[in-house]
Amino acid sequence: MADETKAPEQTSSGPRGGDRPGGDRPRSGGPGRGPGGPGREGGRKFFRRKKVCKFCVERIEDINYKDYRLLGQFVAESGKIVPRRLTGVCAPHQHRLSTAIKQARNIALLPFAGRAS
Amino acid sequence: MNRTYELMFIVRPDMTDEDLEKLISNLQAVVPTAGGTVKSVEKMGKRRLAYTVRRFHEGIYVLLVVEGGGAMIHELERRLRVSEPVIKFLTVRVDEEQKRLEKIKKIRDARKKVSAQPVTPAEGEVAAPAAETTATA
């Protein structure tokens, strides 16, 4: 009996990667890499539009703590560093940007916390 | 011993110019005794601070670029910490970053030169396939 019940489960949900007790819902595995719409922002079918990394496009390599105007574009009103998925910055540049923002905060060129929070 | 550091410090806004000069020359005097060189001094002027530091809302920013070893920075920072008009300072080591930037610049310049050089042969090459395509088509 156990074999009989197992066999059909395996054939049907084999390629989907294991037995899911919730039935055969076509969950393409992985955290919403494709059209990341349904389930994320309630009603958006596709990505907003492909945001590009400002530093890659304009080829700015020197992300310094001194140019607070450039850094200020990536800081919210509350003073928080804006996440990558909103600004479209690529990973290595985001890392450098975040170090520069933290240095600028230490030398009072940028605030730690704004008025909102 | 060829580490480059950027030392940025904030001085209270009610300092006179000559006091500021005295302070900077005091700091500069430390550098050669520790075996380093001062690359540049830049007074960035009075700026509004992003947050209150020791009950000040404004400050005079000074940037000092020096070259030397870690012990020299140790001494400089000690002096800054002790001196009363300095309200904040930040030391950043920049020689690795400068090396990286120079490398990128070199690669980009080399790439530009390669693309800019062969002007006439490129025209010849472009003309030939164009002729071929028109002949065949």
XYZ file of N, CA and C in Angstrom:
762
model
N 0.838 -1.208 0.000
C 0.000 0.000 0.000
C 0.866 1.248 0.000
N 1.860 1.169 0.765
C 2.742 2.332 0.815
C 3.410 2.528 -0.532
N 3.810 1.419 -1.152
C 4.444 1.531 -2.468
C 3.485 2.078 -3.493
N 2.233 1.592 -3.445
C 1.277 2.050 -4.451
C 1.041 3.553 -4.347
N 0.918 4.008 -3.132
C 0.642 5.447 -2.998
C 1.871 6.276 -3.334
N 3.033 5.701 -3.066
C 4.242 6.495 -3.330
C 4.494 6.641 -4.815
N 4.286 5.537 -5.550
C 4.682 5.547 -6.969
C 4.014 6.670 -7.768
N 2.693 6.802 -7.720
C 2.095 7.888 -8.514
C 2.601 9.263 -8.051
N 2.837 9.403 -6.782
C 3.326 10.703 -6.315
C 4.667 11.022 -6.928
N 5.495 9.995 -6.987
C 6.828 10.240 -7.514
C 6.771 10.644 -8.970
N 5.950 9.934 -9.762
C 5.931 10.238 -11.188
C 5.344 11.621 -11.438
N 4.386 11.995 -10.636
C 3.767 13.283 -10.947
C 4.585 14.450 -10.420
N 5.123 14.286 -9.240
C 5.810 15.460 -8.688
C 7.326 15.292 -8.662
N 7.797 14.289 -9.411
C 9.244 14.076 -9.470
C 9.993 15.293 -9.996
N 9.696 15.701 -11.199
C 10.436 16.831 -11.747
C 10.250 18.105 -10.932
N 9.208 18.169 -10.156
C 9.018 19.388 -9.375
C 9.853 19.401 -8.103
N 10.517 18.289 -7.877
C 11.442 18.319 -6.751
C 10.820 17.899 -5.453
N 10.376 16.676 -5.361
C 9.942 16.190 -4.052
C 8.447 16.195 -3.891
N 8.014 15.565 -2.808
C 6.570 15.423 -2.621
C 6.051 16.577 -1.791
N 5.114 17.282 -2.324
C 4.506 18.369 -1.569
C 3.117 17.943 -1.145
N 2.821 18.013 0.096
C 1.500 17.586 0.555
C 0.390 18.530 0.091
N 0.694 19.685 -0.343
C -0.370 20.613 -0.710
C -0.932 20.414 -2.088
N -0.553 19.362 -2.777
C -1.104 19.166 -4.106
C -0.140 19.626 -5.163
N -0.588 19.609 -6.432
C 0.326 19.916 -7.519
C 0.234 21.365 -7.915
N 0.567 22.251 -7.013
C 0.532 23.665 -7.427
C 1.797 23.963 -8.184
N 1.708 24.516 -9.374
C 2.905 24.741 -10.166
C 3.749 25.893 -9.593
N 4.508 25.510 -8.593
C 5.403 26.514 -8.023
C 6.750 26.382 -8.692
N 7.078 27.246 -9.612
C 8.430 27.172 -10.176
C 9.402 27.588 -9.089
N 10.279 26.695 -8.781
C 11.099 26.877 -7.585
C 11.984 28.105 -7.619
N 12.266 28.600 -6.502
C 13.169 29.738 -6.432
C 12.427 31.006 -6.052
N 13.099 31.946 -5.461
C 12.441 33.193 -5.025
C 12.188 34.136 -6.176
N 11.032 34.036 -6.774
C 10.523 34.948 -7.800
C 11.543 35.555 -8.738
N 12.291 34.770 -9.417
C 13.297 35.315 -10.327
C 12.686 35.724 -11.645
N 11.693 35.004 -12.061
C 11.059 35.314 -13.346
C 10.177 36.529 -13.216
N 8.982 36.520 -13.802
C 8.087 37.659 -13.571
C 7.726 37.696 -12.092
N 8.378 38.524 -11.375
C 8.251 38.508 -9.919
C 7.025 39.236 -9.445
N 5.942 39.097 -10.152
C 4.758 39.875 -9.821
C 3.899 39.284 -8.749
N 3.087 38.307 -9.072
C 2.052 37.869 -8.136
C 2.652 37.363 -6.842
N 2.172 37.878 -5.812
C 2.675 37.489 -4.510
C 3.619 38.541 -3.955
N 4.109 39.393 -4.789
C 5.047 40.395 -4.288
C 4.341 41.696 -3.984
N 3.894 42.384 -5.046
C 3.274 43.676 -4.786
C 1.829 43.711 -5.205
N 1.206 42.579 -5.116
C -0.237 42.494 -5.308
C -0.739 43.110 -6.584
N -0.465 42.510 -7.739
C -1.075 43.022 -8.955
C -0.094 43.394 -10.029
N 1.219 43.386 -9.760
C 2.159 43.703 -10.831
C 2.632 42.420 -11.476
N 2.451 42.365 -12.797
C 2.789 41.126 -13.468
C 4.280 41.018 -13.728
N 4.893 42.103 -14.104
C 6.303 42.043 -14.462
C 7.105 42.996 -13.594
N 8.395 42.970 -13.767
C 9.269 43.930 -13.100
C 8.848 45.333 -13.500
N 9.101 46.250 -12.648
C 8.766 47.637 -12.983
C 9.398 48.052 -14.288
N 10.683 48.108 -14.316
C 11.459 48.253 -15.554
C 12.885 48.000 -15.119
N 13.662 47.498 -16.011
C 15.004 47.081 -15.634
C 15.816 48.290 -15.180
N 16.033 48.419 -13.900
C 16.847 49.530 -13.416
C 18.301 49.156 -13.599
N 19.075 50.130 -14.021
C 20.492 49.853 -14.212
C 21.294 50.519 -13.108
N 22.481 49.986 -12.905
C 23.360 50.513 -11.877
C 23.949 51.824 -12.377
N 23.708 52.875 -11.643
C 24.172 54.204 -12.065
C 25.685 54.263 -12.195
N 26.381 53.532 -11.328
C 27.839 53.590 -11.356
C 28.393 52.822 -12.539
N 27.731 51.748 -12.921
C 28.208 50.990 -14.066
C 27.969 51.753 -15.363
N 26.816 52.401 -15.448
C 26.478 53.100 -16.679
C 27.376 54.319 -16.874
N 27.510 55.110 -15.830
C 28.313 56.320 -15.964
C 29.782 56.069 -15.694
N 30.120 54.849 -15.358
C 31.507 54.452 -15.131
C 32.177 55.282 -14.045
N 31.453 55.490 -12.976
C 32.032 56.188 -11.828
C 32.721 55.135 -10.995
N 34.018 55.238 -10.839
C 34.705 54.229 -10.062
C 35.073 54.715 -8.679
N 35.154 56.029 -8.533
C 35.623 56.574 -7.261
C 34.434 56.973 -6.404
N 33.986 56.051 -5.567
C 32.875 56.353 -4.666
C 33.487 56.761 -3.340
N 33.555 58.070 -3.126
C 34.277 58.630 -1.996
C 33.309 59.079 -0.924
N 33.742 59.091 0.313
C 32.864 59.594 1.361
C 32.722 61.100 1.281
N 33.609 61.739 0.517
C 33.594 63.205 0.494
C 32.481 63.771 -0.382
N 32.101 63.089 -1.444
C 31.045 63.673 -2.280
C 29.687 63.257 -1.759
N 29.240 64.043 -0.781
C 28.007 63.718 -0.087
C 26.796 63.910 -0.987
N 26.938 64.677 -2.053
C 25.781 64.879 -2.938
C 25.481 63.615 -3.701
N 26.525 62.956 -4.184
C 26.328 61.688 -4.871
C 25.784 60.641 -3.911
N 26.357 60.596 -2.721
C 25.911 59.600 -1.744
C 24.498 59.899 -1.283
N 24.160 61.177 -1.214
C 22.849 61.548 -0.722
C 21.716 61.065 -1.603
N 22.019 60.730 -2.860
C 20.978 60.218 -3.745
C 20.546 58.819 -3.333
N 21.394 58.129 -2.586
C 21.099 56.742 -2.236
C 20.699 56.607 -0.785
N 20.347 57.752 -0.190
C 19.964 57.762 1.213
C 18.537 58.265 1.272
N 17.717 57.613 2.090
C 16.317 58.012 2.188
C 16.173 59.282 3.022
N 14.932 59.748 3.116
C 14.658 60.947 3.926
C 15.011 60.713 5.383
N 14.804 59.479 5.817
C 15.051 59.175 7.217
C 16.528 58.983 7.492
N 17.349 59.032 6.427
C 18.775 58.836 6.633
C 19.221 57.410 6.385
N 18.266 56.504 6.141
C 18.631 55.102 5.940
C 19.198 54.898 4.553
N 20.052 53.895 4.404
C 20.600 53.555 3.099
C 19.523 52.796 2.322
N 19.268 53.243 1.093
C 18.199 52.644 0.295
C 18.654 51.287 -0.224
N 17.809 50.264 -0.149
C 18.233 48.941 -0.609
C 18.446 48.894 -2.105
N 19.234 47.928 -2.503
C 19.645 47.775 -3.882
C 18.497 47.545 -4.827
N 17.471 46.843 -4.337
C 16.404 46.484 -5.261
C 15.580 47.715 -5.648
N 15.710 48.786 -4.902
C 14.989 49.994 -5.284
C 15.830 50.911 -6.163
N 17.135 50.917 -5.929
C 17.967 51.830 -6.706
C 18.582 51.165 -7.927
N 18.641 49.847 -7.957
C 19.199 49.150 -9.097
C 20.709 49.113 -9.132
N 21.347 49.400 -8.035
C 22.805 49.384 -8.006
C 23.287 47.936 -7.976
N 24.407 47.674 -8.610
C 24.911 46.306 -8.601
C 25.644 46.032 -7.294
N 25.836 44.760 -7.010
C 26.316 44.355 -5.688
C 27.652 44.954 -5.259
N 28.723 44.870 -6.086
C 29.978 45.445 -5.594
C 29.901 46.946 -5.372
N 29.141 47.633 -6.239
C 29.026 49.082 -6.046
C 28.209 49.412 -4.822
N 27.214 48.593 -4.535
C 26.405 48.839 -3.340
C 27.261 48.679 -2.091
N 28.143 47.716 -2.128
C 29.018 47.504 -0.987
C 29.906 48.717 -0.751
N 30.491 49.216 -1.852
C 31.382 50.378 -1.709
C 30.601 51.609 -1.309
N 29.425 51.719 -1.869
C 28.562 52.855 -1.551
C 28.206 52.851 -0.079
N 27.900 51.688 0.431
C 27.484 51.618 1.830
C 28.641 51.927 2.767
N 29.846 51.486 2.409
C 31.016 51.855 3.239
C 31.226 53.354 3.200
N 31.086 53.945 2.012
C 31.303 55.387 1.898
C 30.255 56.164 2.684
N 29.015 55.693 2.649
C 27.955 56.388 3.394
C 28.240 56.307 4.888
N 28.693 55.153 5.339
C 28.973 55.021 6.768
C 30.131 55.904 7.195
N 31.146 56.050 6.294
C 32.243 56.953 6.617
C 31.754 58.399 6.653
N 30.901 58.736 5.691
C 30.383 60.108 5.659
C 29.541 60.403 6.890
N 28.817 59.406 7.352
C 28.022 59.609 8.561
C 28.916 59.875 9.751
N 30.045 59.198 9.789
C 30.941 59.365 10.927
C 31.550 60.743 10.985
N 31.710 61.373 9.823
C 32.346 62.681 9.801
C 31.297 63.775 9.607
N 30.040 63.439 9.922
C 28.939 64.412 9.954
C 28.659 65.060 8.609
N 28.923 64.343 7.521
C 28.520 64.863 6.216
C 27.136 64.365 5.851
N 26.766 63.231 6.448
C 25.431 62.697 6.261
C 24.876 62.370 7.643
N 23.572 62.445 7.810
C 23.042 62.163 9.144
C 22.888 60.668 9.390
N 22.899 60.312 10.648
C 22.628 58.929 11.007
C 21.151 58.652 10.918
N 20.357 59.593 11.456
C 18.911 59.442 11.407
C 18.311 60.790 11.093
N 17.365 60.796 10.144
C 16.737 62.058 9.755
C 15.600 62.405 10.676
N 14.694 63.186 10.152
C 13.600 63.655 11.001
C 12.484 62.645 11.102
N 12.327 61.830 10.023
C 11.174 60.928 9.983
C 11.207 59.928 11.123
N 12.341 59.273 11.297
C 12.394 58.287 12.373
C 12.961 58.941 13.615
N 56.213 51.537 3.889
C 56.152 52.883 4.465
C 55.563 53.884 3.488
N 54.907 53.407 2.445
C 54.338 54.352 1.495
C 52.823 54.269 1.531
N 52.272 54.179 2.723
C 50.828 54.186 2.874
C 50.350 55.619 2.837
N 49.268 55.810 2.116
C 48.705 57.152 2.042
C 47.424 57.187 2.852
N 47.300 58.197 3.684
C 46.127 58.338 4.520
C 45.478 59.684 4.272
N 44.162 59.697 4.380
C 43.422 60.955 4.347
C 42.878 61.182 5.732
N 43.231 62.316 6.292
C 42.813 62.603 7.649
C 41.905 63.821 7.579
N 40.635 63.607 7.875
C 39.701 64.717 7.826
C 39.261 65.022 9.244
N 39.333 66.284 9.613
C 38.883 66.612 10.955
C 38.051 67.885 10.941
N 37.234 68.008 11.939
C 36.330 69.154 12.061
C 36.758 69.961 13.269
N 36.844 71.267 13.044
C 37.263 72.174 14.097
C 36.067 73.038 14.467
N 35.994 73.467 15.684
C 34.856 74.275 16.096
C 34.775 75.558 15.284
N 33.559 76.031 15.023
C 33.401 77.133 14.067
C 33.891 78.483 14.571
N 34.061 78.617 15.888
C 34.481 79.929 16.373
C 35.990 80.023 16.531
N 36.697 79.292 15.695
C 38.164 79.377 15.700
C 38.605 80.461 14.742
N 39.641 81.172 15.104
C 40.183 82.160 14.173
C 41.105 81.468 13.189
N 41.374 82.192 12.084
C 42.226 81.620 11.047
C 43.618 81.308 11.553
N 44.153 82.225 12.366
C 45.540 82.018 12.795
C 45.638 80.847 13.773
N 44.606 80.689 14.594
C 44.612 79.525 15.495
C 44.565 78.243 14.706
N 43.765 78.288 13.658
C 43.654 77.111 12.800
C 44.989 76.802 12.141
N 45.642 77.858 11.673
C 46.956 77.664 11.044
C 47.951 77.068 12.020
N 47.874 77.568 13.249
C 48.796 77.054 14.267
C 48.565 75.568 14.499
N 47.302 75.221 14.579
C 46.945 73.815 14.812
C 47.449 72.940 13.679
N 47.218 73.418 12.453
C 47.621 72.607 11.300
C 49.135 72.467 11.250
N 49.853 73.552 11.538
C 51.306 73.441 11.475
C 51.836 72.557 12.590
N 51.154 72.538 13.729
C 51.530 71.605 14.795
C 51.457 70.176 14.324
N 50.355 69.889 13.644
C 50.172 68.535 13.139
C 51.190 68.218 12.057
N 51.437 69.205 11.207
C 52.378 68.966 10.125
C 53.775 68.740 10.647
N 54.075 69.297 11.805
C 55.411 69.120 12.369
C 55.638 67.677 12.800
N 54.589 66.984 13.138
C 54.721 65.589 13.580
C 55.182 64.698 12.447
N 54.716 65.025 11.258
C 54.881 64.099 10.133
C 56.328 63.821 9.761
N 57.162 64.833 9.539
C 58.539 64.489 9.133
C 59.326 63.790 10.238
N 59.016 64.097 11.493
C 59.748 63.415 12.563
C 59.428 61.934 12.592
N 58.255 61.575 12.166
C 57.890 60.159 12.122
C 58.262 59.529 10.792
N 58.883 60.301 9.934
C 59.363 59.740 8.677
C 58.335 59.714 7.569
N 57.477 60.729 7.519
C 56.488 60.744 6.451
C 56.506 62.062 5.718
N 55.585 62.201 4.789
C 55.491 63.469 4.055
C 54.039 63.913 4.020
N 53.864 65.207 4.014
C 52.519 65.762 3.900
C 52.247 65.992 2.420
N 51.233 65.359 1.908
C 50.930 65.510 0.498
C 50.169 66.801 0.231
N 49.144 67.049 1.031
C 48.375 68.271 0.809
C 47.531 68.581 2.024
N 47.217 69.849 2.136
C 46.326 70.319 3.188
C 45.216 71.088 2.504
N 43.999 70.803 2.859
C 42.900 71.508 2.215
C 41.913 71.948 3.269
N 41.653 73.229 3.282
C 40.673 73.745 4.234
C 39.351 73.832 3.503
N 38.421 73.010 3.886
C 37.193 72.949 3.125
C 36.148 73.940 3.609
N 36.491 74.749 4.563
C 35.582 75.820 4.945
C 34.532 75.387 5.941
N 33.708 76.349 6.274
C 32.690 76.109 7.283
C 31.502 75.423 6.648
N 31.025 74.402 7.294
C 29.868 73.671 6.769
C 28.917 73.370 7.893
N 27.668 73.188 7.512
C 26.674 72.804 8.494
C 26.795 71.305 8.746
N 26.830 70.923 9.992
C 26.970 69.505 10.312
C 25.630 68.796 10.164
N 25.702 67.520 9.847
C 24.467 66.749 9.669
C 23.793 66.448 10.995
N 24.567 66.492 12.067
C 23.981 66.293 13.382
C 24.826 67.073 14.387
N 24.314 67.241 15.569
C 24.994 68.063 16.568
C 26.162 67.309 17.166
N 27.306 67.936 17.142
C 28.506 67.336 17.706
C 28.989 68.253 18.811
N 28.960 67.765 20.026
C 29.405 68.558 21.167
C 28.728 69.929 21.188
N 27.451 69.892 20.926
C 26.611 71.093 20.949
C 26.996 72.129 19.894
N 27.656 71.723 18.806
C 27.931 72.620 17.692
C 27.094 72.185 16.502
N 26.605 73.178 15.736
C 25.843 72.841 14.539
C 26.632 73.071 13.282
N 27.769 73.768 13.389
C 28.602 74.048 12.222
C 30.029 73.702 12.580
N 30.835 73.545 11.533
C 32.232 73.263 11.810
C 33.091 73.580 10.619
N 34.361 73.756 10.867
C 35.315 74.015 9.795
C 35.992 72.692 9.480
N 35.878 72.290 8.216
C 36.444 71.007 7.806
C 37.847 71.205 7.266
N 38.746 70.323 7.641
C 40.111 70.369 7.126
C 40.481 68.971 6.665
N 41.107 68.896 5.505
C 41.531 67.602 4.973
C 43.048 67.592 4.861
N 43.639 66.571 5.410
C 45.101 66.461 5.416
C 45.465 65.129 4.776
N 46.240 65.190 3.705
C 46.648 63.941 3.064
C 48.117 63.718 3.379
N 48.425 62.605 4.014
C 49.806 62.342 4.426
C 50.237 60.974 3.948
N 51.524 60.822 3.925
C 52.086 59.552 3.506
C 53.039 59.107 4.599
N 52.886 57.885 5.029
C 53.786 57.435 6.087
C 53.318 56.133 6.671
N 53.799 55.821 7.845
C 53.469 54.557 8.471
C 52.346 54.692 9.484
N 52.018 53.571 10.067
C 50.921 53.547 11.024
C 51.219 54.280 12.306
N 52.474 54.244 12.729
C 52.841 54.910 13.980
C 52.638 56.417 13.886
N 52.873 56.941 12.679
C 52.689 58.373 12.496
C 51.221 58.755 12.654
N 50.360 57.914 12.090
C 48.927 58.181 12.210
C 48.487 58.076 13.664
N 49.085 57.131 14.353
C 48.784 56.962 15.764
C 49.033 58.251 16.522
N 50.214 58.842 16.223
C 50.599 60.076 16.901
C 49.691 61.241 16.496
N 49.379 61.313 15.208
C 48.507 62.385 14.738
C 47.144 62.299 15.390
N 46.604 61.099 15.444
C 45.281 60.942 16.034
C 45.298 61.259 17.512
N 46.369 60.912 18.164
C 46.477 61.218 19.593
C 46.414 62.719 19.801
N 47.144 63.445 18.936
C 47.135 64.898 19.058
C 45.756 65.472 18.774
N 45.096 64.893 17.783
C 43.771 65.398 17.460
C 42.797 65.131 18.593
N 42.927 63.981 19.200
C 42.003 63.626 20.266
C 42.183 64.544 21.465
N 43.444 64.932 21.699
C 43.730 65.740 22.878
C 43.381 67.207 22.639
N 43.576 67.668 21.394
C 43.406 69.108 21.162
C 41.948 69.491 21.312
N 41.733 70.592 21.977
C 40.381 70.976 22.379
C 39.503 71.461 21.231
N 40.017 72.248 20.273
C 39.118 72.729 19.222
C 38.671 71.675 18.211
N 39.366 70.557 18.152
C 38.961 69.534 17.180
C 37.809 68.729 17.775
N 36.686 68.697 17.039
C 35.538 67.994 17.605
C 35.308 66.621 17.009
N 35.843 66.393 15.797
C 35.678 65.069 15.205
C 36.790 64.843 14.206
N 37.205 63.591 14.044
C 38.186 63.311 13.000
C 37.949 61.914 12.450
N 38.448 61.726 11.232
C 38.287 60.435 10.556
C 39.534 60.187 9.724
N 40.124 59.019 9.876
C 41.299 58.668 9.083
C 40.924 57.527 8.151
N 41.271 57.700 6.890
C 40.975 56.655 5.924
C 42.262 56.331 5.177
N 42.509 55.053 5.010
C 43.700 54.680 4.268
C 43.332 54.588 2.799
N 44.062 55.275 1.945
C 43.636 55.386 0.549
C 44.607 54.851 -0.480
N 45.729 54.276 -0.063
C 46.685 53.899 -1.103
C 46.199 52.715 -1.923
N 45.521 51.755 -1.281
C 45.001 50.622 -2.042
C 43.950 51.065 -3.034
N 43.099 51.964 -2.569
C 42.026 52.464 -3.432
C 42.608 53.222 -4.621
N 43.635 54.017 -4.355
C 44.243 54.780 -5.452
C 44.895 53.857 -6.458
N 45.488 52.785 -5.937
C 46.118 51.824 -6.838
C 45.070 51.222 -7.764
N 43.929 50.870 -7.178
C 42.853 50.263 -7.948
C 42.329 51.233 -8.998
N 42.161 52.496 -8.601
C 41.645 53.491 -9.537
C 42.618 53.731 -10.675
N 43.919 53.746 -10.352
C 44.904 53.961 -11.400
C 44.899 52.810 -12.386
N 44.728 51.608 -11.830
C 44.716 50.435 -12.699
C 43.534 50.505 -13.669
N 42.391 50.895 -13.137
C 41.215 50.988 -13.996
C 41.422 52.052 -15.055
N 41.992 53.174 -14.612
C 42.222 54.271 -15.557
C 43.146 53.816 -16.662
N 44.185 53.074 -16.285
C 45.141 52.612 -17.281
C 44.472 51.699 -18.291
N 43.646 50.794 -17.781
C 42.970 49.864 -18.683
C 42.055 50.630 -19.627
N 41.347 51.633 -19.056
C 40.419 52.377 -19.908
C 41.158 53.208 -20.939
N 42.292 53.791 -20.550
C 43.054 54.586 -21.518
C 43.612 53.703 -22.615
N 44.098 52.528 -22.217
C 44.654 51.617 -23.223
C 43.576 51.181 -24.199
N 42.389 50.943 -23.669
C 41.310 50.507 -24.546
C 40.931 51.610 -25.522
N 40.935 52.842 -25.019
C 40.555 53.952 -25.892
C 41.565 54.097 -27.011
N 42.855 53.963 -26.657
C 43.892 54.138 -27.681
C 43.744 53.090 -28.766
N 43.510 51.860 -28.373
C 43.404 50.792 -29.365
C 42.260 51.076 -30.323
N 41.167 51.579 -29.829
C 40.028 51.822 -30.712
C 40.228 53.082 -31.538
N 41.057 54.011 -31.059
C 41.216 55.277 -31.790
C 42.283 55.188 -32.857
N 43.222 54.259 -32.717
C 44.362 54.243 -33.637
C 44.019 53.910 -35.091
N 43.602 52.689 -35.411
C 43.519 52.329 -36.839
C 42.286 52.932 -37.487
N 42.420 54.156 -37.989
C 41.273 54.825 -38.619
C 41.161 54.405 -40.076
N 42.249 54.570 -40.880
C 42.185 54.258 -42.314
C 42.055 52.771 -42.593
N 42.819 51.909 -41.941
C 42.627 50.482 -42.217
C 41.201 50.045 -41.889
N 40.634 50.631 -40.844
C 39.257 50.254 -40.494
C 38.306 50.628 -41.614
N 38.555 51.818 -42.194
C 37.678 52.229 -43.296
C 37.808 51.271 -44.453
N 39.071 50.878 -44.712
C 39.294 49.944 -45.810
C 38.555 48.643 -45.557
N 38.672 48.192 -44.268
C 38.029 46.921 -43.945
C 36.527 47.029 -44.065
N 36.031 48.174 -43.627
C 34.574 48.334 -43.665
C 34.106 48.422 -45.108
N 34.889 49.075 -45.954
C 34.477 49.253 -47.351
C 34.453 47.927 -48.070
N 35.463 47.085 -47.778
C 35.571 45.824 -48.520
C 34.360 44.907 -48.296
N 34.012 44.641 -47.018
C 32.843 43.763 -46.849
C 31.572 44.398 -47.401
N 31.487 45.717 -47.307
C 30.281 46.373 -47.852
C 30.182 46.118 -49.341
N 31.332 46.226 -50.006
C 31.339 45.970 -51.455
C 30.949 44.534 -51.731
N 31.498 43.639 -50.881
C 31.194 42.220 -51.093
C 29.708 41.957 -50.959
N 29.144 42.556 -49.898
C 27.720 42.281 -49.665
C 26.874 42.841 -50.807
N 27.248 44.023 -51.303
C 26.458 44.593 -52.401
C 26.620 43.747 -53.660
N 27.840 43.237 -53.864
C 28.077 42.423 -55.055
C 27.245 41.152 -55.001
N 27.283 40.495 -53.825
C 26.540 39.237 -53.714
C 25.039 39.493 -53.729
N 24.633 40.546 -53.062
C 23.178 40.851 -52.992
C 22.741 41.579 -54.250
